[in-house]
PDB file of C-alpha atoms and ligand atoms in Angstrom:
ATOM      1  CA  UNK Y   3     -51.380 -35.557  44.550  1.00  0.00           C
ATOM      2  CA  UNK Y   4     -52.411 -32.449  42.565  1.00  0.00           C
ATOM      3  CA  UNK Y   5     -55.885 -30.969  42.973  1.00  0.00           C
ATOM      4  CA  UNK Y   6     -58.255 -32.031  40.211  1.00  0.00           C
ATOM      5  CA  UNK Y   7     -61.517 -30.832  38.702  1.00  0.00           C
ATOM      6  CA  UNK Y   8     -63.604 -31.613  35.659  1.00  0.00           C
ATOM      7  CA  UNK Y   9     -64.596 -29.122  32.977  1.00  0.00           C
ATOM      8  CA  UNK Y  10     -67.482 -30.260  30.803  1.00  0.00           C
ATOM      9  CA  UNK Y  11     -66.702 -33.819  31.861  1.00  0.00           C
ATOM     10  CA  UNK Y  12     -62.985 -33.581  31.030  1.00  0.00           C
ATOM     11  CA  UNK Y  13     -60.409 -34.048  33.813  1.00  0.00           C
ATOM     12  CA  UNK Y  14     -58.034 -31.203  34.709  1.00  0.00           C
ATOM     13  CA  UNK Y  15     -55.309 -31.154  37.350  1.00  0.00           C
ATOM     14  CA  UNK Y  16     -53.649 -28.262  39.061  1.00  0.00           C
ATOM     15  CA  UNK Y  17     -50.238 -27.443  37.616  1.00  0.00           C
ATOM     16  CA  UNK Y  18     -47.341 -26.177  39.671  1.00  0.00           C
ATOM     17  CA  UNK Y  19     -43.853 -25.323  38.679  1.00  0.00           C
ATOM     18  CA  UNK Y  20     -40.945 -23.773  40.431  1.00  0.00           C
ATOM     19  CA  UNK Y  21     -40.632 -20.065  39.829  1.00  0.00           C
ATOM     20  CA  UNK Y  22     -37.605 -17.913  40.565  1.00  0.00           C
ATOM     21  CA  UNK Y  23     -36.779 -14.362  41.569  1.00  0.00           C
ATOM     22  CA  UNK Y  24     -36.315 -11.905  38.720  1.00  0.00           C
ATOM     23  CA  UNK Y  25     -32.576 -11.987  39.304  1.00  0.00           C
ATOM     24  CA  UNK Y  26     -32.560 -15.762  39.055  1.00  0.00           C
ATOM     25  CA  UNK Y  27     -34.673 -15.670  35.888  1.00  0.00           C
ATOM     26  CA  UNK Y  28     -32.144 -13.312  34.284  1.00  0.00           C
ATOM     27  CA  UNK Y  29     -29.264 -15.516  35.395  1.00  0.00           C
ATOM     28  CA  UNK Y  30     -30.897 -18.751  34.247  1.00  0.00           C
ATOM     29  CA  UNK Y  31     -31.888 -17.394  30.821  1.00  0.00           C
ATOM     30  CA  UNK Y  32     -28.374 -16.079  30.272  1.00  0.00           C
ATOM     31  CA  UNK Y  33     -26.690 -19.295  31.448  1.00  0.00           C
ATOM     32  CA  UNK Y  34     -28.950 -21.417  29.260  1.00  0.00           C
ATOM     33  CA  UNK Y  35     -28.313 -19.272  26.204  1.00  0.00           C
ATOM     34  CA  UNK Y  36     -24.539 -19.561  26.593  1.00  0.00           C
ATOM     35  CA  UNK Y  37     -24.810 -23.276  27.167  1.00  0.00           C
ATOM     36  CA  UNK Y  38     -27.046 -23.827  24.121  1.00  0.00           C
ATOM     37  CA  UNK Y  39     -24.733 -21.643  22.053  1.00  0.00           C
ATOM     38  CA  UNK Y  40     -22.110 -24.377  22.498  1.00  0.00           C
ATOM     39  CA  UNK Y  41     -24.239 -26.886  20.579  1.00  0.00           C
ATOM     40  CA  UNK Y  42     -22.832 -27.605  17.150  1.00  0.00           C
ATOM     41  CA  UNK Y  43     -23.843 -29.859  14.334  1.00  0.00           C
ATOM     42  CA  UNK Y  44     -21.121 -32.502  14.177  1.00  0.00           C
ATOM     43  CA  UNK Y  45     -20.202 -34.809  11.303  1.00  0.00           C
ATOM     44  CA  UNK Y  46     -17.263 -36.635  12.932  1.00  0.00           C
ATOM     45  CA  UNK Y  47     -18.561 -39.318  15.284  1.00  0.00           C
ATOM     46  CA  UNK Y  48     -16.828 -41.761  17.607  1.00  0.00           C
ATOM     47  CA  UNK Y  49     -18.071 -45.347  17.454  1.00  0.00           C
ATOM     48  CA  UNK Y  50     -18.131 -45.463  21.277  1.00  0.00           C
ATOM     49  CA  UNK Y  51     -21.384 -47.153  22.330  1.00  0.00           C
ATOM     50  CA  UNK Y  52     -24.177 -45.390  24.204  1.00  0.00           C
ATOM     51  CA  UNK Y  53     -26.498 -47.262  26.589  1.00  0.00           C
ATOM     52  CA  UNK Y  54     -29.965 -47.894  25.098  1.00  0.00           C
ATOM     53  CA  UNK Y  55     -31.446 -46.260  28.198  1.00  0.00           C
ATOM     54  CA  UNK Y  56     -29.918 -42.931  27.127  1.00  0.00           C
ATOM     55  CA  UNK Y  57     -31.619 -43.110  23.729  1.00  0.00           C
ATOM     56  CA  UNK Y  58     -34.913 -44.001  25.424  1.00  0.00           C
ATOM     57  CA  UNK Y  59     -34.588 -40.921  27.657  1.00  0.00           C
ATOM     58  CA  UNK Y  60     -33.732 -38.651  24.701  1.00  0.00           C
ATOM     59  CA  UNK Y  61     -36.844 -39.832  22.852  1.00  0.00           C
ATOM     60  CA  UNK Y  62     -39.060 -39.483  25.914  1.00  0.00           C
ATOM     61  CA  UNK Y  63     -37.768 -35.903  26.214  1.00  0.00           C
ATOM     62  CA  UNK Y  64     -38.472 -35.173  22.533  1.00  0.00           C
ATOM     63  CA  UNK Y  65     -41.961 -36.545  23.003  1.00  0.00           C
ATOM     64  CA  UNK Y  66     -42.683 -33.925  25.710  1.00  0.00           C
ATOM     65  CA  UNK Y  67     -42.865 -31.294  22.942  1.00  0.00           C
ATOM     66  CA  UNK Y  68     -46.206 -29.566  22.402  1.00  0.00           C
ATOM     67  CA  UNK Y  69     -48.218 -30.837  19.440  1.00  0.00           C
ATOM     68  CA  UNK Y  70     -51.451 -29.992  17.624  1.00  0.00           C
ATOM     69  CA  UNK Y  71     -54.394 -31.261  19.729  1.00  0.00           C
ATOM     70  CA  UNK Y  72     -51.806 -33.234  21.711  1.00  0.00           C
ATOM     71  CA  UNK Y  73     -51.696 -35.871  18.980  1.00  0.00           C
ATOM     72  CA  UNK Y  74     -47.904 -36.314  19.281  1.00  0.00           C
ATOM     73  CA  UNK Y  75     -47.746 -37.084  15.546  1.00  0.00           C
ATOM     74  CA  UNK Y  76     -44.242 -38.583  15.524  1.00  0.00           C
ATOM     75  CA  UNK Y  77     -42.408 -41.888  15.566  1.00  0.00           C
ATOM     76  CA  UNK Y  78     -38.709 -42.099  16.408  1.00  0.00           C
ATOM     77  CA  UNK Y  79     -37.058 -45.095  14.770  1.00  0.00           C
ATOM     78  CA  UNK Y  80     -33.817 -46.141  16.438  1.00  0.00           C
ATOM     79  CA  UNK Y  81     -31.258 -47.990  14.338  1.00  0.00           C
ATOM     80  CA  UNK Y  82     -28.178 -49.606  15.881  1.00  0.00           C
ATOM     81  CA  UNK Y  83     -27.967 -52.755  13.737  1.00  0.00           C
ATOM     82  CA  UNK Y  84     -24.698 -52.549  11.730  1.00  0.00           C
ATOM     83  CA  UNK Y  85     -26.358 -54.313   8.818  1.00  0.00           C
ATOM     84  CA  UNK Y  86     -29.242 -51.840   8.658  1.00  0.00           C
ATOM     85  CA  UNK Y  87     -26.901 -48.872   9.133  1.00  0.00           C
ATOM     86  CA  UNK Y  88     -24.895 -50.124   6.163  1.00  0.00           C
ATOM     87  CA  UNK Y  89     -28.035 -50.381   4.016  1.00  0.00           C
ATOM     88  CA  UNK Y  90     -29.127 -46.880   5.065  1.00  0.00           C
ATOM     89  CA  UNK Y  91     -25.674 -45.493   4.256  1.00  0.00           C
ATOM     90  CA  UNK Y  92     -25.665 -47.130   0.828  1.00  0.00           C
ATOM     91  CA  UNK Y  93     -29.142 -45.841  -0.072  1.00  0.00           C
ATOM     92  CA  UNK Y  94     -28.419 -42.347   1.324  1.00  0.00           C
ATOM     93  CA  UNK Y  95     -25.128 -42.098  -0.569  1.00  0.00           C
ATOM     94  CA  UNK Y  96     -26.811 -43.122  -3.825  1.00  0.00           C
ATOM     95  CA  UNK Y  97     -29.362 -40.312  -3.432  1.00  0.00           C
ATOM     96  CA  UNK Y  98     -26.782 -37.815  -2.218  1.00  0.00           C
ATOM     97  CA  UNK Y  99     -24.455 -38.613  -5.121  1.00  0.00           C
ATOM     98  CA  UNK Y 100     -27.255 -37.626  -7.501  1.00  0.00           C
ATOM     99  CA  UNK Y 101     -28.014 -34.521  -5.462  1.00  0.00           C
ATOM    100  CA  UNK Y 102     -24.410 -33.295  -5.477  1.00  0.00           C
ATOM    101  CA  UNK Y 103     -24.029 -34.157  -9.172  1.00  0.00           C
ATOM    102  CA  UNK Y 104     -26.930 -32.288 -10.728  1.00  0.00           C
ATOM    103  CA  UNK Y 105     -30.009 -32.197  -8.519  1.00  0.00           C
ATOM    104  CA  UNK Y 106     -28.845 -29.301  -6.332  1.00  0.00           C
ATOM    105  CA  UNK Y 107     -28.630 -25.901  -8.015  1.00  0.00           C
ATOM    106  CA  UNK Y 108     -25.230 -24.166  -8.419  1.00  0.00           C
ATOM    107  CA  UNK Y 109     -26.430 -21.568  -5.880  1.00  0.00           C
ATOM    108  CA  UNK Y 110     -27.219 -24.307  -3.363  1.00  0.00           C
ATOM    109  CA  UNK Y 111     -23.825 -25.985  -3.870  1.00  0.00           C
ATOM    110  CA  UNK Y 112     -22.173 -22.582  -3.410  1.00  0.00           C
ATOM    111  CA  UNK Y 113     -24.097 -22.030  -0.155  1.00  0.00           C
ATOM    112  CA  UNK Y 114     -22.887 -25.405   1.151  1.00  0.00           C
ATOM    113  CA  UNK Y 115     -19.196 -24.705   0.444  1.00  0.00           C
ATOM    114  CA  UNK Y 116     -18.460 -23.337   3.950  1.00  0.00           C
ATOM    115  CA  UNK Y 117     -19.744 -26.629   5.380  1.00  0.00           C
ATOM    116  CA  UNK Y 118     -17.567 -28.751   3.037  1.00  0.00           C
ATOM    117  CA  UNK Y 119     -20.182 -31.512   2.844  1.00  0.00           C
ATOM    118  CA  UNK Y 120     -20.252 -34.038   0.026  1.00  0.00           C
ATOM    119  CA  UNK Y 121     -22.057 -37.236  -0.891  1.00  0.00           C
ATOM    120  CA  UNK Y 122     -19.980 -39.478   1.392  1.00  0.00           C
ATOM    121  CA  UNK Y 123     -21.924 -40.310   4.557  1.00  0.00           C
ATOM    122  CA  UNK Y 124     -19.622 -42.557   6.604  1.00  0.00           C
ATOM    123  CA  UNK Y 125     -21.123 -41.176   9.826  1.00  0.00           C
ATOM    124  CA  UNK Y 126     -24.215 -43.267   9.060  1.00  0.00           C
ATOM    125  CA  UNK Y 127     -22.150 -46.337   9.966  1.00  0.00           C
ATOM    126  CA  UNK Y 128     -19.846 -44.835  12.610  1.00  0.00           C
ATOM    127  CA  UNK Y 129     -22.397 -43.269  14.953  1.00  0.00           C
ATOM    128  CA  UNK Y 130     -23.707 -45.876  17.422  1.00  0.00           C
ATOM    129  CA  UNK Y 131     -27.313 -44.824  16.875  1.00  0.00           C
ATOM    130  CA  UNK Y 132     -29.350 -43.328  14.076  1.00  0.00           C
ATOM    131  CA  UNK Y 133     -32.650 -41.800  15.109  1.00  0.00           C
ATOM    132  CA  UNK Y 134     -34.988 -41.386  12.165  1.00  0.00           C
ATOM    133  CA  UNK Y 135     -37.832 -38.993  12.890  1.00  0.00           C
ATOM    134  CA  UNK Y 136     -41.077 -39.806  11.103  1.00  0.00           C
ATOM    135  CA  UNK Y 137     -44.124 -37.570  10.950  1.00  0.00           C
ATOM    136  CA  UNK Y 138     -47.488 -39.272  11.221  1.00  0.00           C
ATOM    137  CA  UNK Y 139     -49.793 -37.627   8.692  1.00  0.00           C
ATOM    138  CA  UNK Y 140     -52.873 -39.312  10.217  1.00  0.00           C
ATOM    139  CA  UNK Y 141     -53.851 -42.110  12.592  1.00  0.00           C
ATOM    140  CA  UNK Y 142     -56.055 -45.134  12.021  1.00  0.00           C
ATOM    141  CA  UNK Y 143     -58.693 -45.801  14.687  1.00  0.00           C
ATOM    142  CA  UNK Y 144     -59.743 -49.285  15.821  1.00  0.00           C
ATOM    143  CA  UNK Y 145     -62.127 -49.561  12.858  1.00  0.00           C
ATOM    144  CA  UNK Y 146     -59.440 -48.526  10.377  1.00  0.00           C
ATOM    145  CA  UNK Y 147     -60.886 -45.028   9.813  1.00  0.00           C
ATOM    146  CA  UNK Y 148     -58.444 -42.166   9.252  1.00  0.00           C
ATOM    147  CA  UNK Y 149     -58.186 -39.663  12.132  1.00  0.00           C
ATOM    148  CA  UNK Y 150     -56.510 -36.352  11.402  1.00  0.00           C
ATOM    149  CA  UNK Y 151     -53.382 -35.013  12.995  1.00  0.00           C
ATOM    150  CA  UNK Y 152     -52.895 -31.239  13.099  1.00  0.00           C
ATOM    151  CA  UNK Y 153     -49.906 -28.943  12.520  1.00  0.00           C
ATOM    152  CA  UNK Y 154     -47.870 -32.063  11.896  1.00  0.00           C
ATOM    153  CA  UNK Y 155     -44.779 -30.313  10.450  1.00  0.00           C
ATOM    154  CA  UNK Y 156     -44.702 -27.748  13.242  1.00  0.00           C
ATOM    155  CA  UNK Y 157     -45.188 -30.412  15.919  1.00  0.00           C
ATOM    156  CA  UNK Y 158     -42.457 -32.665  14.554  1.00  0.00           C
ATOM    157  CA  UNK Y 159     -40.109 -29.675  14.196  1.00  0.00           C
ATOM    158  CA  UNK Y 160     -40.655 -28.835  17.852  1.00  0.00           C
ATOM    159  CA  UNK Y 161     -40.043 -32.444  18.931  1.00  0.00           C
ATOM    160  CA  UNK Y 162     -36.850 -32.537  16.878  1.00  0.00           C
ATOM    161  CA  UNK Y 163     -35.699 -29.338  18.607  1.00  0.00           C
ATOM    162  CA  UNK Y 164     -36.341 -30.900  21.998  1.00  0.00           C
ATOM    163  CA  UNK Y 165     -34.442 -34.009  20.863  1.00  0.00           C
ATOM    164  CA  UNK Y 166     -31.379 -31.984  19.830  1.00  0.00           C
ATOM    165  CA  UNK Y 167     -31.495 -30.087  23.140  1.00  0.00           C
ATOM    166  CA  UNK Y 168     -31.672 -33.373  25.090  1.00  0.00           C
ATOM    167  CA  UNK Y 169     -28.738 -34.775  23.090  1.00  0.00           C
ATOM    168  CA  UNK Y 170     -26.685 -31.654  23.867  1.00  0.00           C
ATOM    169  CA  UNK Y 171     -27.669 -31.853  27.536  1.00  0.00           C
ATOM    170  CA  UNK Y 172     -26.528 -35.491  27.730  1.00  0.00           C
ATOM    171  CA  UNK Y 173     -23.070 -34.467  26.472  1.00  0.00           C
ATOM    172  CA  UNK Y 174     -23.555 -36.117  23.107  1.00  0.00           C
ATOM    173  CA  UNK Y 175     -23.553 -34.705  19.579  1.00  0.00           C
ATOM    174  CA  UNK Y 176     -25.847 -35.025  16.603  1.00  0.00           C
ATOM    175  CA  UNK Y 177     -26.285 -34.160  12.976  1.00  0.00           C
ATOM    176  CA  UNK Y 178     -29.609 -33.162  11.441  1.00  0.00           C
ATOM    177  CA  UNK Y 179     -29.169 -35.029   8.204  1.00  0.00           C
ATOM    178  CA  UNK Y 180     -31.704 -34.733   5.390  1.00  0.00           C
ATOM    179  CA  UNK Y 181     -30.833 -37.133   2.598  1.00  0.00           C
ATOM    180  CA  UNK Y 182     -33.049 -36.205  -0.283  1.00  0.00           C
ATOM    181  CA  UNK Y 183     -35.359 -37.718  -1.376  1.00  0.00           C
ATOM    182  CA  UNK Y 184     -35.601 -39.740   1.827  1.00  0.00           C
ATOM    183  CA  UNK Y 185     -38.423 -42.165   1.189  1.00  0.00           C
ATOM    184  CA  UNK Y 186     -35.917 -45.047   1.057  1.00  0.00           C
ATOM    185  CA  UNK Y 187     -36.010 -44.827   4.871  1.00  0.00           C
ATOM    186  CA  UNK Y 188     -39.715 -45.675   5.020  1.00  0.00           C
ATOM    187  CA  UNK Y 189     -38.994 -48.703   2.829  1.00  0.00           C
ATOM    188  CA  UNK Y 190     -35.887 -49.937   4.659  1.00  0.00           C
ATOM    189  CA  UNK Y 191     -37.600 -49.550   8.027  1.00  0.00           C
ATOM    190  CA  UNK Y 192     -40.877 -50.993   6.759  1.00  0.00           C
ATOM    191  CA  UNK Y 193     -42.945 -48.070   8.060  1.00  0.00           C
ATOM    192  CA  UNK Y 194     -46.733 -47.888   7.662  1.00  0.00           C
ATOM    193  CA  UNK Y 195     -48.404 -45.703   5.002  1.00  0.00           C
ATOM    194  CA  UNK Y 196     -49.281 -42.890   7.469  1.00  0.00           C
ATOM    195  CA  UNK Y 197     -45.598 -42.197   8.261  1.00  0.00           C
ATOM    196  CA  UNK Y 198     -43.123 -40.052   6.304  1.00  0.00           C
ATOM    197  CA  UNK Y 199     -39.435 -39.599   7.171  1.00  0.00           C
ATOM    198  CA  UNK Y 200     -38.467 -36.046   8.129  1.00  0.00           C
ATOM    199  CA  UNK Y 201     -34.975 -36.142   9.658  1.00  0.00           C
ATOM    200  CA  UNK Y 202     -32.187 -38.661  10.082  1.00  0.00           C
ATOM    201  CA  UNK Y 203     -30.208 -37.880  13.225  1.00  0.00           C
ATOM    202  CA  UNK Y 204     -26.984 -39.772  13.969  1.00  0.00           C
ATOM    203  CA  UNK Y 205     -26.241 -39.561  17.702  1.00  0.00           C
ATOM    204  CA  UNK Y 206     -23.006 -40.321  19.495  1.00  0.00           C
ATOM    205  CA  UNK Y 207     -19.857 -38.983  21.084  1.00  0.00           C
ATOM    206  CA  UNK Y 208     -17.745 -36.686  18.961  1.00  0.00           C
ATOM    207  CA  UNK Y 209     -14.698 -38.271  17.310  1.00  0.00           C
ATOM    208  CA  UNK Y 210     -11.391 -37.820  19.142  1.00  0.00           C
ATOM    209  CA  UNK Y 211     -10.511 -34.987  16.755  1.00  0.00           C
ATOM    210  CA  UNK Y 212     -13.588 -33.128  15.603  1.00  0.00           C
ATOM    211  CA  UNK Y 213     -13.667 -30.031  13.451  1.00  0.00           C
ATOM    212  CA  UNK Y 214     -16.709 -27.903  12.708  1.00  0.00           C
ATOM    213  CA  UNK Y 215     -16.918 -24.978  10.314  1.00  0.00           C
ATOM    214  CA  UNK Y 216     -16.280 -21.608  11.903  1.00  0.00           C
ATOM    215  CA  UNK Y 217     -19.759 -20.140  11.782  1.00  0.00           C
ATOM    216  CA  UNK Y 218     -21.099 -16.980  13.349  1.00  0.00           C
ATOM    217  CA  UNK Y 219     -24.650 -16.856  14.622  1.00  0.00           C
ATOM    218  CA  UNK Y 220     -26.842 -13.881  13.785  1.00  0.00           C
ATOM    219  CA  UNK Y 221     -26.961 -11.102  16.373  1.00  0.00           C
ATOM    220  CA  UNK Y 222     -30.113 -10.330  18.328  1.00  0.00           C
ATOM    221  CA  UNK Y 223     -30.746  -7.327  16.049  1.00  0.00           C
ATOM    222  CA  UNK Y 224     -30.779  -9.616  13.041  1.00  0.00           C
ATOM    223  CA  UNK Y 225     -33.190 -12.180  14.425  1.00  0.00           C
ATOM    224  CA  UNK Y 226     -35.556 -10.146  16.612  1.00  0.00           C
ATOM    225  CA  UNK Y 227     -37.905  -7.202  16.171  1.00  0.00           C
ATOM    226  CA  UNK Y 228     -39.291  -5.592  19.316  1.00  0.00           C
ATOM    227  CA  UNK Y 229     -42.568  -3.581  19.443  1.00  0.00           C
ATOM    228  CA  UNK Y 230     -42.490  -1.800  22.791  1.00  0.00           C
TER     229      UNK Y 230
HETATM  230  N1  IYR R 321     -28.586 -33.268   2.153  1.00  0.00           N
HETATM  231  C1  IYR R 321     -27.232 -33.021   1.712  1.00  0.00           C
HETATM  232  C2  IYR R 321     -26.964 -31.587   1.385  1.00  0.00           C
HETATM  233  C3  IYR R 321     -27.086 -30.616   2.480  1.00  0.00           C
HETATM  234  C4  IYR R 321     -28.062 -29.665   2.411  1.00  0.00           C
HETATM  235  C5  IYR R 321     -28.152 -28.683   3.361  1.00  0.00           C
HETATM  236  I1  IYR R 321     -29.547 -27.256   3.154  1.00  0.00           I
HETATM  237  C6  IYR R 321     -27.249 -28.655   4.433  1.00  0.00           C
HETATM  238  O1  IYR R 321     -27.347 -27.667   5.403  1.00  0.00           O
HETATM  239  C7  IYR R 321     -26.252 -29.597   4.500  1.00  0.00           C
HETATM  240  C8  IYR R 321     -26.163 -30.598   3.522  1.00  0.00           C
HETATM  241  C9  IYR R 321     -26.231 -33.567   2.723  1.00  0.00           C
HETATM  242  O2  IYR R 321     -26.640 -34.000   3.805  1.00  0.00           O
HETATM  243  O3  IYR R 321     -25.039 -33.578   2.449  1.00  0.00           O
END
């Protein structure tokens, strides 16, 4: 049992974590970077099933992310019903068709060319699970009064990052899909008024033959500025 104390009436507990030698820290950071660098956004999914327990663990991991005032302002909706996946695909494709045929600017369409995406979203039916990440703009207390959440976008972004890392760690693949506008998801999933959809993440095994665009990640020089 960890040591505990109270500060101004609030409980605290001693926190311990394993630390490593400097050499080990260098090794671990380098290993983890190279391992994370193998994560790719995938659009070709196998329909091979995944145990529900795996999805539960991925969501529990995502929910360990830090959040404003520890409000954990997120809900992860898990869709495996073929009927609901079909409805989501249909609604997403209707929106995406409009996006690709006039709503997106020519510059945007040009920027997407290397990814070769289009309005067809068959992965929404192929992947065994769709995880739809909702942000919770506020909470309702027992009396029905609104209680604020804080840094909701940042918090949900962090949780989504943890989710993608957990998916990669489990040996699965994902796509951060953002059908736009995406409010049809709140309707189809019958979500309460305080929730807004943020990301739709199909999760599964990669298809037998999977191709991803050849992309290069920015160098350290391009993404970091050091003030020493
Ligand atoms: N939401 C569309 C278009 C799209 C937009 C961006 I920015 C991407 O990085 C990829 C796709 C779609 O999902 O096809």
